[in-house]
Amino acid sequence: MYETWEQIKNDICNCQKCKLYQNRTNIVLGEGNKNADLMFIGEGPGADEDREGIPFVGKAGKLMNQALIGLGLKRQEAYITNIVKCRPPGNRTPELEEAKSCMNYLRSQVMLVKPKIIVLLGNTALKNVLGQEYSITASRGKWFQKKGIWYMPTWHPAALLRDESKKIDFWKDLKLVLEKMEEK
Ligand code: URA
């Protein structure tokens, strides 16, 4: 585990813990408020994120930003990251070994940010954070509590681009998040 952002940055800039380093342009560590109550975890950088080094800046990210604005949640107030920090070729799902190699970075990020709520965007985030036995179809829209953090799994924004009807669920799930944020 890393105790400071400095340590994470020093290590990750030369990271070769899995084969994803071979094709990366930029490492996408995360973005946002490092003291946020709310954290989003996606799957991994796509082409736009790999180019810019910032998470969720492509089409899926723009859709997510719109939803956040609609709910009155500002993107900059949250901390946004992914399961893997380097782009999987062709945007394939990260392999279990790749996710595991990157997990120390994610755990350290969670420990440093200390969010109250984590939104898990899609199956990859859900399975690698809460357990491989979970599925997004069965788990989305439900609260899970683990080690003092509330987890809300929901659809990955890219799924909303493929299936418009999922936008309603996504909106409902984020409303639950908003309500919980306001509880405190
Ligand atoms: N999809 C993700 O899961 N993460 C990103 O950063 C962008 C797209």
Short mmCIF file of N, CA and C and ligand atoms in Angstrom, two decimals:
data_model
loop_
_atom_site.label_atom_id
_atom_site.label_comp_id
_atom_site.label_asym_id
_atom_site.label_seq_id
_atom_site.Cartn_x
_atom_site.Cartn_y
_atom_site.Cartn_z
N MET A 1 0.84 -1.20 0.00
CA MET A 1 0.00 0.00 0.00
C MET A 1 0.87 1.25 0.00
N TYR A 2 0.38 2.27 -0.66
CA TYR A 2 1.11 3.54 -0.72
C TYR A 2 0.50 4.50 0.29
N GLU A 3 1.34 5.22 0.99
CA GLU A 3 0.81 6.12 2.01
C GLU A 3 0.65 7.55 1.53
N THR A 4 1.27 7.87 0.40
CA THR A 4 1.13 9.24 -0.13
C THR A 4 0.90 9.18 -1.65
N TRP A 5 0.32 10.26 -2.17
CA TRP A 5 0.12 10.38 -3.63
C TRP A 5 1.47 10.39 -4.33
N GLU A 6 2.44 10.99 -3.68
CA GLU A 6 3.80 11.07 -4.22
C GLU A 6 4.35 9.66 -4.49
N GLN A 7 4.17 8.79 -3.49
CA GLN A 7 4.66 7.41 -3.64
C GLN A 7 3.97 6.69 -4.79
N ILE A 8 2.67 6.90 -4.89
CA ILE A 8 1.92 6.27 -5.99
C ILE A 8 2.48 6.75 -7.32
N LYS A 9 2.62 8.08 -7.44
CA LYS A 9 3.09 8.66 -8.72
C LYS A 9 4.48 8.18 -9.08
N ASN A 10 5.37 8.11 -8.07
CA ASN A 10 6.74 7.65 -8.33
C ASN A 10 6.77 6.24 -8.88
N ASP A 11 5.90 5.39 -8.34
CA ASP A 11 5.91 3.99 -8.73
C ASP A 11 5.20 3.76 -10.05
N ILE A 12 4.06 4.43 -10.20
CA ILE A 12 3.21 4.12 -11.35
C ILE A 12 3.82 4.63 -12.65
N CYS A 13 4.65 5.66 -12.58
CA CYS A 13 5.16 6.24 -13.83
C CYS A 13 6.06 5.26 -14.59
N ASN A 14 6.63 4.27 -13.90
CA ASN A 14 7.44 3.25 -14.58
C ASN A 14 6.80 1.88 -14.49
N CYS A 15 5.50 1.86 -14.20
CA CYS A 15 4.87 0.58 -13.89
C CYS A 15 4.89 -0.39 -15.08
N GLN A 16 5.36 -1.61 -14.79
CA GLN A 16 5.34 -2.67 -15.80
C GLN A 16 4.81 -3.94 -15.15
N LYS A 17 3.87 -3.75 -14.20
CA LYS A 17 3.38 -4.91 -13.45
C LYS A 17 2.53 -5.83 -14.30
N CYS A 18 1.97 -5.31 -15.38
CA CYS A 18 1.23 -6.18 -16.30
C CYS A 18 1.52 -5.74 -17.72
N LYS A 19 1.02 -6.51 -18.69
CA LYS A 19 1.41 -6.22 -20.07
C LYS A 19 0.76 -4.96 -20.66
N LEU A 20 -0.19 -4.37 -19.95
CA LEU A 20 -0.86 -3.19 -20.50
C LEU A 20 0.09 -2.00 -20.70
N TYR A 21 1.23 -2.03 -20.02
CA TYR A 21 2.17 -0.91 -20.17
C TYR A 21 2.70 -0.81 -21.61
N GLN A 22 2.71 -1.94 -22.29
CA GLN A 22 3.33 -1.99 -23.62
C GLN A 22 2.67 -1.06 -24.64
N ASN A 23 1.38 -0.85 -24.50
CA ASN A 23 0.66 -0.05 -25.50
C ASN A 23 0.22 1.32 -25.01
N ARG A 24 0.57 1.66 -23.77
CA ARG A 24 0.01 2.91 -23.25
C ARG A 24 0.72 4.15 -23.82
N THR A 25 -0.06 5.22 -23.95
CA THR A 25 0.52 6.53 -24.26
C THR A 25 0.70 7.26 -22.94
N ASN A 26 -0.39 7.27 -22.15
CA ASN A 26 -0.35 7.89 -20.82
C ASN A 26 -0.99 6.96 -19.80
N ILE A 27 -0.48 7.04 -18.60
CA ILE A 27 -1.13 6.36 -17.48
C ILE A 27 -2.27 7.26 -17.03
N VAL A 28 -3.41 6.65 -16.74
CA VAL A 28 -4.55 7.44 -16.28
C VAL A 28 -4.81 7.08 -14.81
N LEU A 29 -4.21 7.86 -13.93
CA LEU A 29 -4.31 7.52 -12.51
C LEU A 29 -5.69 7.88 -11.95
N GLY A 30 -6.13 9.09 -12.22
CA GLY A 30 -7.42 9.53 -11.68
C GLY A 30 -7.48 11.04 -11.72
N GLU A 31 -8.66 11.56 -11.43
CA GLU A 31 -8.81 13.02 -11.46
C GLU A 31 -9.86 13.44 -10.45
N GLY A 32 -9.70 14.62 -9.92
CA GLY A 32 -10.75 15.19 -9.07
C GLY A 32 -10.27 15.57 -7.70
N ASN A 33 -11.25 15.68 -6.81
CA ASN A 33 -11.01 16.13 -5.45
C ASN A 33 -10.43 14.99 -4.61
N LYS A 34 -9.23 15.18 -4.14
CA LYS A 34 -8.56 14.10 -3.39
C LYS A 34 -9.10 13.96 -1.97
N ASN A 35 -10.05 14.83 -1.61
CA ASN A 35 -10.74 14.67 -0.31
C ASN A 35 -12.23 14.46 -0.52
N ALA A 36 -12.60 13.92 -1.66
CA ALA A 36 -14.02 13.81 -2.01
C ALA A 36 -14.77 12.82 -1.14
N ASP A 37 -16.05 13.11 -0.90
CA ASP A 37 -16.93 12.13 -0.24
C ASP A 37 -17.38 11.07 -1.24
N LEU A 38 -17.29 11.44 -2.52
CA LEU A 38 -17.83 10.57 -3.58
C LEU A 38 -16.73 10.20 -4.56
N MET A 39 -16.65 8.90 -4.83
CA MET A 39 -15.64 8.41 -5.77
C MET A 39 -16.33 7.57 -6.85
N PHE A 40 -15.87 7.68 -8.08
CA PHE A 40 -16.37 6.84 -9.17
C PHE A 40 -15.24 5.92 -9.62
N ILE A 41 -15.57 4.66 -9.80
CA ILE A 41 -14.57 3.72 -10.34
C ILE A 41 -15.13 3.11 -11.63
N GLY A 42 -14.39 3.34 -12.72
CA GLY A 42 -14.77 2.75 -14.01
C GLY A 42 -13.92 1.53 -14.30
N GLU A 43 -13.78 1.22 -15.59
CA GLU A 43 -13.09 -0.01 -15.98
C GLU A 43 -11.61 0.26 -16.30
N GLY A 44 -11.41 1.05 -17.32
CA GLY A 44 -10.05 1.35 -17.74
C GLY A 44 -10.08 2.42 -18.80
N PRO A 45 -8.94 3.08 -19.05
CA PRO A 45 -8.90 4.15 -20.04
C PRO A 45 -9.27 3.63 -21.43
N GLY A 46 -9.96 4.46 -22.20
CA GLY A 46 -10.18 4.20 -23.62
C GLY A 46 -9.17 5.03 -24.42
N ALA A 47 -9.41 5.16 -25.71
CA ALA A 47 -8.46 5.86 -26.58
C ALA A 47 -8.28 7.32 -26.16
N ASP A 48 -9.39 8.01 -25.88
CA ASP A 48 -9.30 9.44 -25.52
C ASP A 48 -8.57 9.63 -24.20
N GLU A 49 -8.88 8.75 -23.25
CA GLU A 49 -8.27 8.85 -21.92
C GLU A 49 -6.77 8.55 -22.01
N ASP A 50 -6.43 7.56 -22.82
CA ASP A 50 -5.02 7.19 -23.02
C ASP A 50 -4.25 8.37 -23.63
N ARG A 51 -4.90 9.09 -24.54
CA ARG A 51 -4.26 10.23 -25.18
C ARG A 51 -4.08 11.38 -24.21
N GLU A 52 -5.11 11.61 -23.37
CA GLU A 52 -5.08 12.80 -22.50
C GLU A 52 -4.57 12.54 -21.09
N GLY A 53 -4.58 11.28 -20.69
CA GLY A 53 -4.13 10.96 -19.32
C GLY A 53 -5.16 11.30 -18.25
N ILE A 54 -6.42 11.49 -18.68
CA ILE A 54 -7.50 11.87 -17.75
C ILE A 54 -8.67 10.88 -17.93
N PRO A 55 -9.26 10.43 -16.81
CA PRO A 55 -10.35 9.45 -16.95
C PRO A 55 -11.64 10.07 -17.49
N PHE A 56 -12.40 9.27 -18.18
CA PHE A 56 -13.75 9.64 -18.64
C PHE A 56 -13.82 11.00 -19.35
N VAL A 57 -13.00 11.13 -20.40
CA VAL A 57 -13.06 12.35 -21.21
C VAL A 57 -13.66 12.08 -22.60
N GLY A 58 -13.87 10.81 -22.92
CA GLY A 58 -14.44 10.46 -24.23
C GLY A 58 -15.97 10.52 -24.19
N LYS A 59 -16.58 9.81 -25.13
CA LYS A 59 -18.05 9.82 -25.27
C LYS A 59 -18.76 9.40 -24.00
N ALA A 60 -18.30 8.30 -23.40
CA ALA A 60 -18.94 7.79 -22.18
C ALA A 60 -18.80 8.81 -21.05
N GLY A 61 -17.63 9.44 -21.00
CA GLY A 61 -17.37 10.44 -19.96
C GLY A 61 -18.28 11.66 -20.12
N LYS A 62 -18.49 12.05 -21.36
CA LYS A 62 -19.34 13.22 -21.61
C LYS A 62 -20.77 12.94 -21.15
N LEU A 63 -21.20 11.72 -21.41
CA LEU A 63 -22.55 11.32 -20.98
C LEU A 63 -22.63 11.32 -19.45
N MET A 64 -21.59 10.82 -18.82
CA MET A 64 -21.55 10.81 -17.36
C MET A 64 -21.57 12.24 -16.81
N ASN A 65 -20.79 13.11 -17.44
CA ASN A 65 -20.76 14.52 -16.99
C ASN A 65 -22.14 15.15 -17.06
N GLN A 66 -22.85 14.87 -18.16
CA GLN A 66 -24.21 15.43 -18.32
C GLN A 66 -25.12 14.97 -17.19
N ALA A 67 -25.04 13.67 -16.88
CA ALA A 67 -25.89 13.12 -15.81
C ALA A 67 -25.53 13.80 -14.48
N LEU A 68 -24.26 13.99 -14.25
CA LEU A 68 -23.82 14.62 -12.99
C LEU A 68 -24.32 16.06 -12.90
N ILE A 69 -24.22 16.77 -14.00
CA ILE A 69 -24.69 18.16 -14.02
C ILE A 69 -26.20 18.18 -13.75
N GLY A 70 -26.92 17.28 -14.41
CA GLY A 70 -28.38 17.20 -14.24
C GLY A 70 -28.78 16.98 -12.78
N LEU A 71 -27.95 16.26 -12.08
CA LEU A 71 -28.25 15.95 -10.67
C LEU A 71 -27.67 17.01 -9.72
N GLY A 72 -26.97 17.97 -10.28
CA GLY A 72 -26.36 19.00 -9.43
C GLY A 72 -25.09 18.52 -8.75
N LEU A 73 -24.53 17.42 -9.27
CA LEU A 73 -23.26 16.93 -8.72
C LEU A 73 -22.14 17.41 -9.63
N LYS A 74 -21.17 18.07 -9.08
CA LYS A 74 -20.09 18.57 -9.94
C LYS A 74 -18.98 17.53 -10.05
N ARG A 75 -18.56 17.27 -11.30
CA ARG A 75 -17.52 16.29 -11.54
C ARG A 75 -16.26 16.58 -10.70
N GLN A 76 -15.91 17.86 -10.62
CA GLN A 76 -14.67 18.24 -9.91
C GLN A 76 -14.77 17.99 -8.40
N GLU A 77 -15.99 17.83 -7.90
CA GLU A 77 -16.15 17.58 -6.46
C GLU A 77 -15.90 16.12 -6.11
N ALA A 78 -15.98 15.27 -7.12
CA ALA A 78 -15.79 13.84 -6.89
C ALA A 78 -14.36 13.45 -7.28
N TYR A 79 -13.98 12.22 -6.95
CA TYR A 79 -12.71 11.69 -7.45
C TYR A 79 -13.04 10.54 -8.40
N ILE A 80 -12.45 10.57 -9.59
CA ILE A 80 -12.79 9.59 -10.63
C ILE A 80 -11.56 8.78 -11.01
N THR A 81 -11.71 7.47 -11.00
CA THR A 81 -10.58 6.63 -11.42
C THR A 81 -11.11 5.35 -12.07
N ASN A 82 -10.23 4.42 -12.34
CA ASN A 82 -10.57 3.17 -13.01
C ASN A 82 -9.91 1.98 -12.32
N ILE A 83 -10.38 0.79 -12.67
CA ILE A 83 -9.74 -0.43 -12.15
C ILE A 83 -8.31 -0.55 -12.68
N VAL A 84 -8.12 -0.41 -13.99
CA VAL A 84 -6.75 -0.42 -14.53
C VAL A 84 -6.39 0.97 -15.05
N LYS A 85 -5.13 1.31 -14.92
CA LYS A 85 -4.69 2.68 -15.22
C LYS A 85 -4.08 2.81 -16.62
N CYS A 86 -3.95 1.69 -17.32
CA CYS A 86 -3.44 1.73 -18.70
C CYS A 86 -4.49 1.14 -19.63
N ARG A 87 -4.55 1.65 -20.84
CA ARG A 87 -5.61 1.24 -21.78
C ARG A 87 -5.46 -0.20 -22.25
N PRO A 88 -6.49 -1.02 -22.07
CA PRO A 88 -6.45 -2.35 -22.66
C PRO A 88 -6.61 -2.24 -24.18
N PRO A 89 -5.83 -3.00 -24.95
CA PRO A 89 -5.88 -2.89 -26.41
C PRO A 89 -7.30 -3.06 -26.93
N GLY A 90 -7.71 -2.17 -27.82
CA GLY A 90 -9.05 -2.26 -28.42
C GLY A 90 -10.16 -2.11 -27.40
N ASN A 91 -9.84 -1.57 -26.25
CA ASN A 91 -10.84 -1.39 -25.16
C ASN A 91 -11.43 -2.70 -24.65
N ARG A 92 -10.68 -3.78 -24.78
CA ARG A 92 -11.20 -5.04 -24.22
C ARG A 92 -11.30 -4.93 -22.71
N THR A 93 -12.08 -5.85 -22.12
CA THR A 93 -12.21 -5.91 -20.67
C THR A 93 -10.84 -6.27 -20.07
N PRO A 94 -10.42 -5.57 -19.01
CA PRO A 94 -9.14 -5.96 -18.39
C PRO A 94 -9.20 -7.39 -17.87
N GLU A 95 -8.09 -8.11 -18.05
CA GLU A 95 -8.02 -9.48 -17.53
C GLU A 95 -7.88 -9.42 -16.00
N LEU A 96 -8.24 -10.54 -15.38
CA LEU A 96 -8.18 -10.62 -13.92
C LEU A 96 -6.78 -10.28 -13.40
N GLU A 97 -5.76 -10.81 -14.07
CA GLU A 97 -4.38 -10.58 -13.64
C GLU A 97 -3.99 -9.11 -13.76
N GLU A 98 -4.50 -8.46 -14.81
CA GLU A 98 -4.22 -7.03 -15.01
C GLU A 98 -4.88 -6.22 -13.89
N ALA A 99 -6.13 -6.57 -13.62
CA ALA A 99 -6.86 -5.86 -12.55
C ALA A 99 -6.15 -6.06 -11.21
N LYS A 100 -5.70 -7.29 -10.98
CA LYS A 100 -5.01 -7.59 -9.70
C LYS A 100 -3.70 -6.82 -9.59
N SER A 101 -2.97 -6.73 -10.70
CA SER A 101 -1.68 -6.01 -10.68
C SER A 101 -1.88 -4.54 -10.33
N CYS A 102 -3.04 -4.01 -10.69
CA CYS A 102 -3.29 -2.58 -10.50
C CYS A 102 -4.00 -2.29 -9.17
N MET A 103 -4.41 -3.33 -8.47
CA MET A 103 -5.29 -3.15 -7.31
C MET A 103 -4.65 -2.36 -6.17
N ASN A 104 -3.34 -2.50 -6.01
CA ASN A 104 -2.67 -1.76 -4.94
C ASN A 104 -2.79 -0.25 -5.14
N TYR A 105 -2.76 0.17 -6.39
CA TYR A 105 -2.93 1.60 -6.67
C TYR A 105 -4.33 2.03 -6.28
N LEU A 106 -5.32 1.23 -6.68
CA LEU A 106 -6.71 1.60 -6.39
C LEU A 106 -6.98 1.60 -4.88
N ARG A 107 -6.51 0.55 -4.21
CA ARG A 107 -6.71 0.49 -2.75
C ARG A 107 -6.09 1.70 -2.07
N SER A 108 -4.91 2.06 -2.52
CA SER A 108 -4.22 3.21 -1.92
C SER A 108 -4.99 4.49 -2.21
N GLN A 109 -5.51 4.61 -3.44
CA GLN A 109 -6.30 5.80 -3.77
C GLN A 109 -7.52 5.92 -2.85
N VAL A 110 -8.19 4.78 -2.64
CA VAL A 110 -9.39 4.79 -1.77
C VAL A 110 -8.97 5.18 -0.35
N MET A 111 -7.85 4.62 0.10
CA MET A 111 -7.39 4.91 1.46
C MET A 111 -7.04 6.40 1.63
N LEU A 112 -6.46 6.99 0.58
CA LEU A 112 -6.06 8.40 0.68
C LEU A 112 -7.25 9.35 0.52
N VAL A 113 -8.17 9.03 -0.38
CA VAL A 113 -9.33 9.92 -0.60
C VAL A 113 -10.32 9.79 0.56
N LYS A 114 -10.46 8.57 1.09
CA LYS A 114 -11.43 8.28 2.16
C LYS A 114 -12.86 8.69 1.78
N PRO A 115 -13.37 8.19 0.66
CA PRO A 115 -14.73 8.56 0.28
C PRO A 115 -15.76 7.88 1.17
N LYS A 116 -16.94 8.50 1.28
CA LYS A 116 -18.04 7.85 2.02
C LYS A 116 -18.80 6.92 1.08
N ILE A 117 -18.84 7.32 -0.20
CA ILE A 117 -19.61 6.57 -1.20
C ILE A 117 -18.73 6.30 -2.42
N ILE A 118 -18.81 5.07 -2.92
CA ILE A 118 -18.12 4.75 -4.17
C ILE A 118 -19.14 4.23 -5.17
N VAL A 119 -19.20 4.86 -6.34
CA VAL A 119 -20.07 4.37 -7.41
C VAL A 119 -19.23 3.45 -8.30
N LEU A 120 -19.70 2.22 -8.45
CA LEU A 120 -18.99 1.24 -9.26
C LEU A 120 -19.64 1.22 -10.63
N LEU A 121 -18.90 1.66 -11.65
CA LEU A 121 -19.46 1.81 -12.98
C LEU A 121 -19.23 0.53 -13.79
N GLY A 122 -20.24 -0.32 -13.83
CA GLY A 122 -20.18 -1.52 -14.66
C GLY A 122 -19.60 -2.74 -13.97
N ASN A 123 -19.68 -3.85 -14.72
CA ASN A 123 -19.31 -5.16 -14.18
C ASN A 123 -17.85 -5.26 -13.73
N THR A 124 -16.94 -4.69 -14.51
CA THR A 124 -15.52 -4.83 -14.17
C THR A 124 -15.22 -4.17 -12.83
N ALA A 125 -15.76 -2.98 -12.63
CA ALA A 125 -15.53 -2.28 -11.36
C ALA A 125 -16.19 -3.08 -10.23
N LEU A 126 -17.42 -3.51 -10.45
CA LEU A 126 -18.15 -4.25 -9.42
C LEU A 126 -17.41 -5.53 -9.01
N LYS A 127 -17.05 -6.34 -9.99
CA LYS A 127 -16.46 -7.64 -9.69
C LYS A 127 -15.08 -7.52 -9.04
N ASN A 128 -14.30 -6.55 -9.49
CA ASN A 128 -12.95 -6.44 -8.94
C ASN A 128 -12.91 -5.74 -7.58
N VAL A 129 -14.00 -5.02 -7.25
CA VAL A 129 -14.02 -4.35 -5.95
C VAL A 129 -14.81 -5.17 -4.93
N LEU A 130 -16.01 -5.61 -5.30
CA LEU A 130 -16.83 -6.33 -4.30
C LEU A 130 -16.68 -7.84 -4.38
N GLY A 131 -16.34 -8.37 -5.54
CA GLY A 131 -16.15 -9.82 -5.65
C GLY A 131 -16.66 -10.35 -6.99
N GLN A 132 -15.97 -11.38 -7.48
CA GLN A 132 -16.28 -11.92 -8.81
C GLN A 132 -17.68 -12.52 -8.88
N GLU A 133 -18.27 -12.83 -7.73
CA GLU A 133 -19.58 -13.46 -7.74
C GLU A 133 -20.72 -12.48 -8.02
N TYR A 134 -20.43 -11.19 -7.96
CA TYR A 134 -21.48 -10.18 -8.19
C TYR A 134 -21.69 -9.97 -9.69
N SER A 135 -22.93 -9.61 -10.04
CA SER A 135 -23.18 -9.21 -11.43
C SER A 135 -23.91 -7.88 -11.43
N ILE A 136 -23.60 -7.06 -12.42
CA ILE A 136 -24.15 -5.71 -12.45
C ILE A 136 -25.67 -5.73 -12.64
N THR A 137 -26.15 -6.70 -13.40
CA THR A 137 -27.60 -6.79 -13.65
C THR A 137 -28.35 -7.00 -12.34
N ALA A 138 -27.83 -7.87 -11.49
CA ALA A 138 -28.51 -8.17 -10.23
C ALA A 138 -28.19 -7.14 -9.13
N SER A 139 -27.08 -6.46 -9.24
CA SER A 139 -26.62 -5.63 -8.12
C SER A 139 -26.88 -4.14 -8.28
N ARG A 140 -27.11 -3.70 -9.51
CA ARG A 140 -27.20 -2.24 -9.71
C ARG A 140 -28.42 -1.68 -8.96
N GLY A 141 -28.22 -0.47 -8.47
CA GLY A 141 -29.32 0.19 -7.75
C GLY A 141 -29.44 -0.24 -6.30
N LYS A 142 -28.54 -1.11 -5.85
CA LYS A 142 -28.59 -1.57 -4.44
C LYS A 142 -27.35 -1.07 -3.70
N TRP A 143 -27.55 -0.79 -2.44
CA TRP A 143 -26.41 -0.37 -1.61
C TRP A 143 -25.67 -1.58 -1.03
N PHE A 144 -24.38 -1.50 -1.00
CA PHE A 144 -23.54 -2.50 -0.32
C PHE A 144 -22.62 -1.72 0.61
N GLN A 145 -22.43 -2.23 1.81
CA GLN A 145 -21.53 -1.54 2.73
C GLN A 145 -20.36 -2.45 3.07
N LYS A 146 -19.16 -1.91 2.98
CA LYS A 146 -17.97 -2.70 3.28
C LYS A 146 -16.94 -1.77 3.91
N LYS A 147 -16.43 -2.16 5.05
CA LYS A 147 -15.40 -1.39 5.76
C LYS A 147 -15.74 0.11 5.82
N GLY A 148 -16.98 0.39 6.17
CA GLY A 148 -17.38 1.78 6.39
C GLY A 148 -17.63 2.60 5.13
N ILE A 149 -17.55 1.95 3.97
CA ILE A 149 -17.82 2.70 2.72
C ILE A 149 -19.10 2.14 2.09
N TRP A 150 -19.94 3.04 1.59
CA TRP A 150 -21.14 2.64 0.86
C TRP A 150 -20.81 2.52 -0.62
N TYR A 151 -21.22 1.38 -1.21
CA TYR A 151 -20.98 1.15 -2.64
C TYR A 151 -22.29 1.10 -3.39
N MET A 152 -22.37 1.83 -4.49
CA MET A 152 -23.53 1.77 -5.37
C MET A 152 -23.08 1.31 -6.76
N PRO A 153 -23.38 0.07 -7.12
CA PRO A 153 -23.08 -0.36 -8.48
C PRO A 153 -24.13 0.17 -9.46
N THR A 154 -23.69 0.61 -10.61
CA THR A 154 -24.63 1.03 -11.65
C THR A 154 -24.04 0.70 -13.02
N TRP A 155 -24.83 0.94 -14.07
CA TRP A 155 -24.34 0.67 -15.42
C TRP A 155 -23.12 1.51 -15.73
N HIS A 156 -22.24 0.95 -16.52
CA HIS A 156 -21.14 1.74 -17.06
C HIS A 156 -21.73 2.73 -18.08
N PRO A 157 -21.27 4.00 -18.08
CA PRO A 157 -21.84 4.96 -19.04
C PRO A 157 -21.78 4.48 -20.50
N ALA A 158 -20.77 3.68 -20.85
CA ALA A 158 -20.70 3.18 -22.24
C ALA A 158 -21.90 2.28 -22.56
N ALA A 159 -22.43 1.62 -21.53
CA ALA A 159 -23.62 0.76 -21.74
C ALA A 159 -24.84 1.62 -22.09
N LEU A 160 -24.85 2.85 -21.58
CA LEU A 160 -25.97 3.75 -21.87
C LEU A 160 -25.93 4.21 -23.32
N LEU A 161 -24.71 4.25 -23.87
CA LEU A 161 -24.57 4.66 -25.27
C LEU A 161 -25.10 3.56 -26.19
N ARG A 162 -24.98 2.31 -25.72
CA ARG A 162 -25.45 1.18 -26.53
C ARG A 162 -26.94 0.95 -26.35
N ASP A 163 -27.45 1.26 -25.16
CA ASP A 163 -28.86 0.97 -24.83
C ASP A 163 -29.44 2.14 -24.04
N GLU A 164 -30.16 2.97 -24.75
CA GLU A 164 -30.71 4.21 -24.16
C GLU A 164 -31.58 3.95 -22.94
N SER A 165 -32.27 2.79 -22.92
CA SER A 165 -33.21 2.53 -21.83
C SER A 165 -32.50 2.43 -20.48
N LYS A 166 -31.22 2.14 -20.52
CA LYS A 166 -30.45 2.03 -19.26
C LYS A 166 -30.22 3.39 -18.60
N LYS A 167 -30.47 4.46 -19.37
CA LYS A 167 -30.26 5.81 -18.81
C LYS A 167 -31.18 6.06 -17.62
N ILE A 168 -32.38 5.47 -17.68
CA ILE A 168 -33.34 5.68 -16.59
C ILE A 168 -32.79 5.07 -15.29
N ASP A 169 -32.28 3.85 -15.41
CA ASP A 169 -31.68 3.18 -14.23
C ASP A 169 -30.50 4.00 -13.70
N PHE A 170 -29.66 4.43 -14.62
CA PHE A 170 -28.45 5.17 -14.24
C PHE A 170 -28.83 6.41 -13.44
N TRP A 171 -29.83 7.10 -13.95
CA TRP A 171 -30.33 8.31 -13.30
C TRP A 171 -30.86 7.98 -11.91
N LYS A 172 -31.68 6.91 -11.83
CA LYS A 172 -32.26 6.50 -10.53
C LYS A 172 -31.15 6.17 -9.53
N ASP A 173 -30.13 5.44 -10.00
CA ASP A 173 -29.04 5.02 -9.11
C ASP A 173 -28.26 6.23 -8.60
N LEU A 174 -28.03 7.19 -9.51
CA LEU A 174 -27.30 8.38 -9.08
C LEU A 174 -28.13 9.26 -8.14
N LYS A 175 -29.45 9.19 -8.32
CA LYS A 175 -30.34 9.92 -7.39
C LYS A 175 -30.21 9.34 -5.98
N LEU A 176 -30.11 8.02 -5.90
CA LEU A 176 -29.91 7.37 -4.59
C LEU A 176 -28.61 7.85 -3.96
N VAL A 177 -27.60 7.99 -4.80
CA VAL A 177 -26.29 8.47 -4.32
C VAL A 177 -26.42 9.89 -3.79
N LEU A 178 -27.12 10.71 -4.55
CA LEU A 178 -27.33 12.10 -4.14
C LEU A 178 -28.05 12.16 -2.79
N GLU A 179 -29.08 11.33 -2.66
CA GLU A 179 -29.83 11.31 -1.40
C GLU A 179 -28.93 10.93 -0.23
N LYS A 180 -28.11 9.93 -0.45
CA LYS A 180 -27.22 9.50 0.65
C LYS A 180 -26.19 10.57 0.98
N MET A 181 -25.72 11.28 -0.04
CA MET A 181 -24.76 12.35 0.22
C MET A 181 -25.41 13.43 1.07
N GLU A 182 -26.70 13.66 0.83
CA GLU A 182 -27.39 14.73 1.54
C GLU A 182 -27.78 14.33 2.95
N GLU A 183 -27.76 13.00 3.21
CA GLU A 183 -28.08 12.51 4.57
C GLU A 183 -27.10 13.04 5.59
N LYS A 184 -25.85 13.32 5.11
CA LYS A 184 -24.81 13.65 6.10
C LYS A 184 -24.65 15.13 6.27
N1 URA B 1 -14.38 3.95 -19.69
C1 URA B 1 -13.88 3.69 -18.47
O1 URA B 1 -14.19 2.70 -17.85
N2 URA B 1 -13.03 4.56 -17.97
C2 URA B 1 -12.65 5.66 -18.59
O2 URA B 1 -11.86 6.41 -18.04
C3 URA B 1 -13.21 5.91 -19.85
C4 URA B 1 -14.06 5.05 -20.38
#
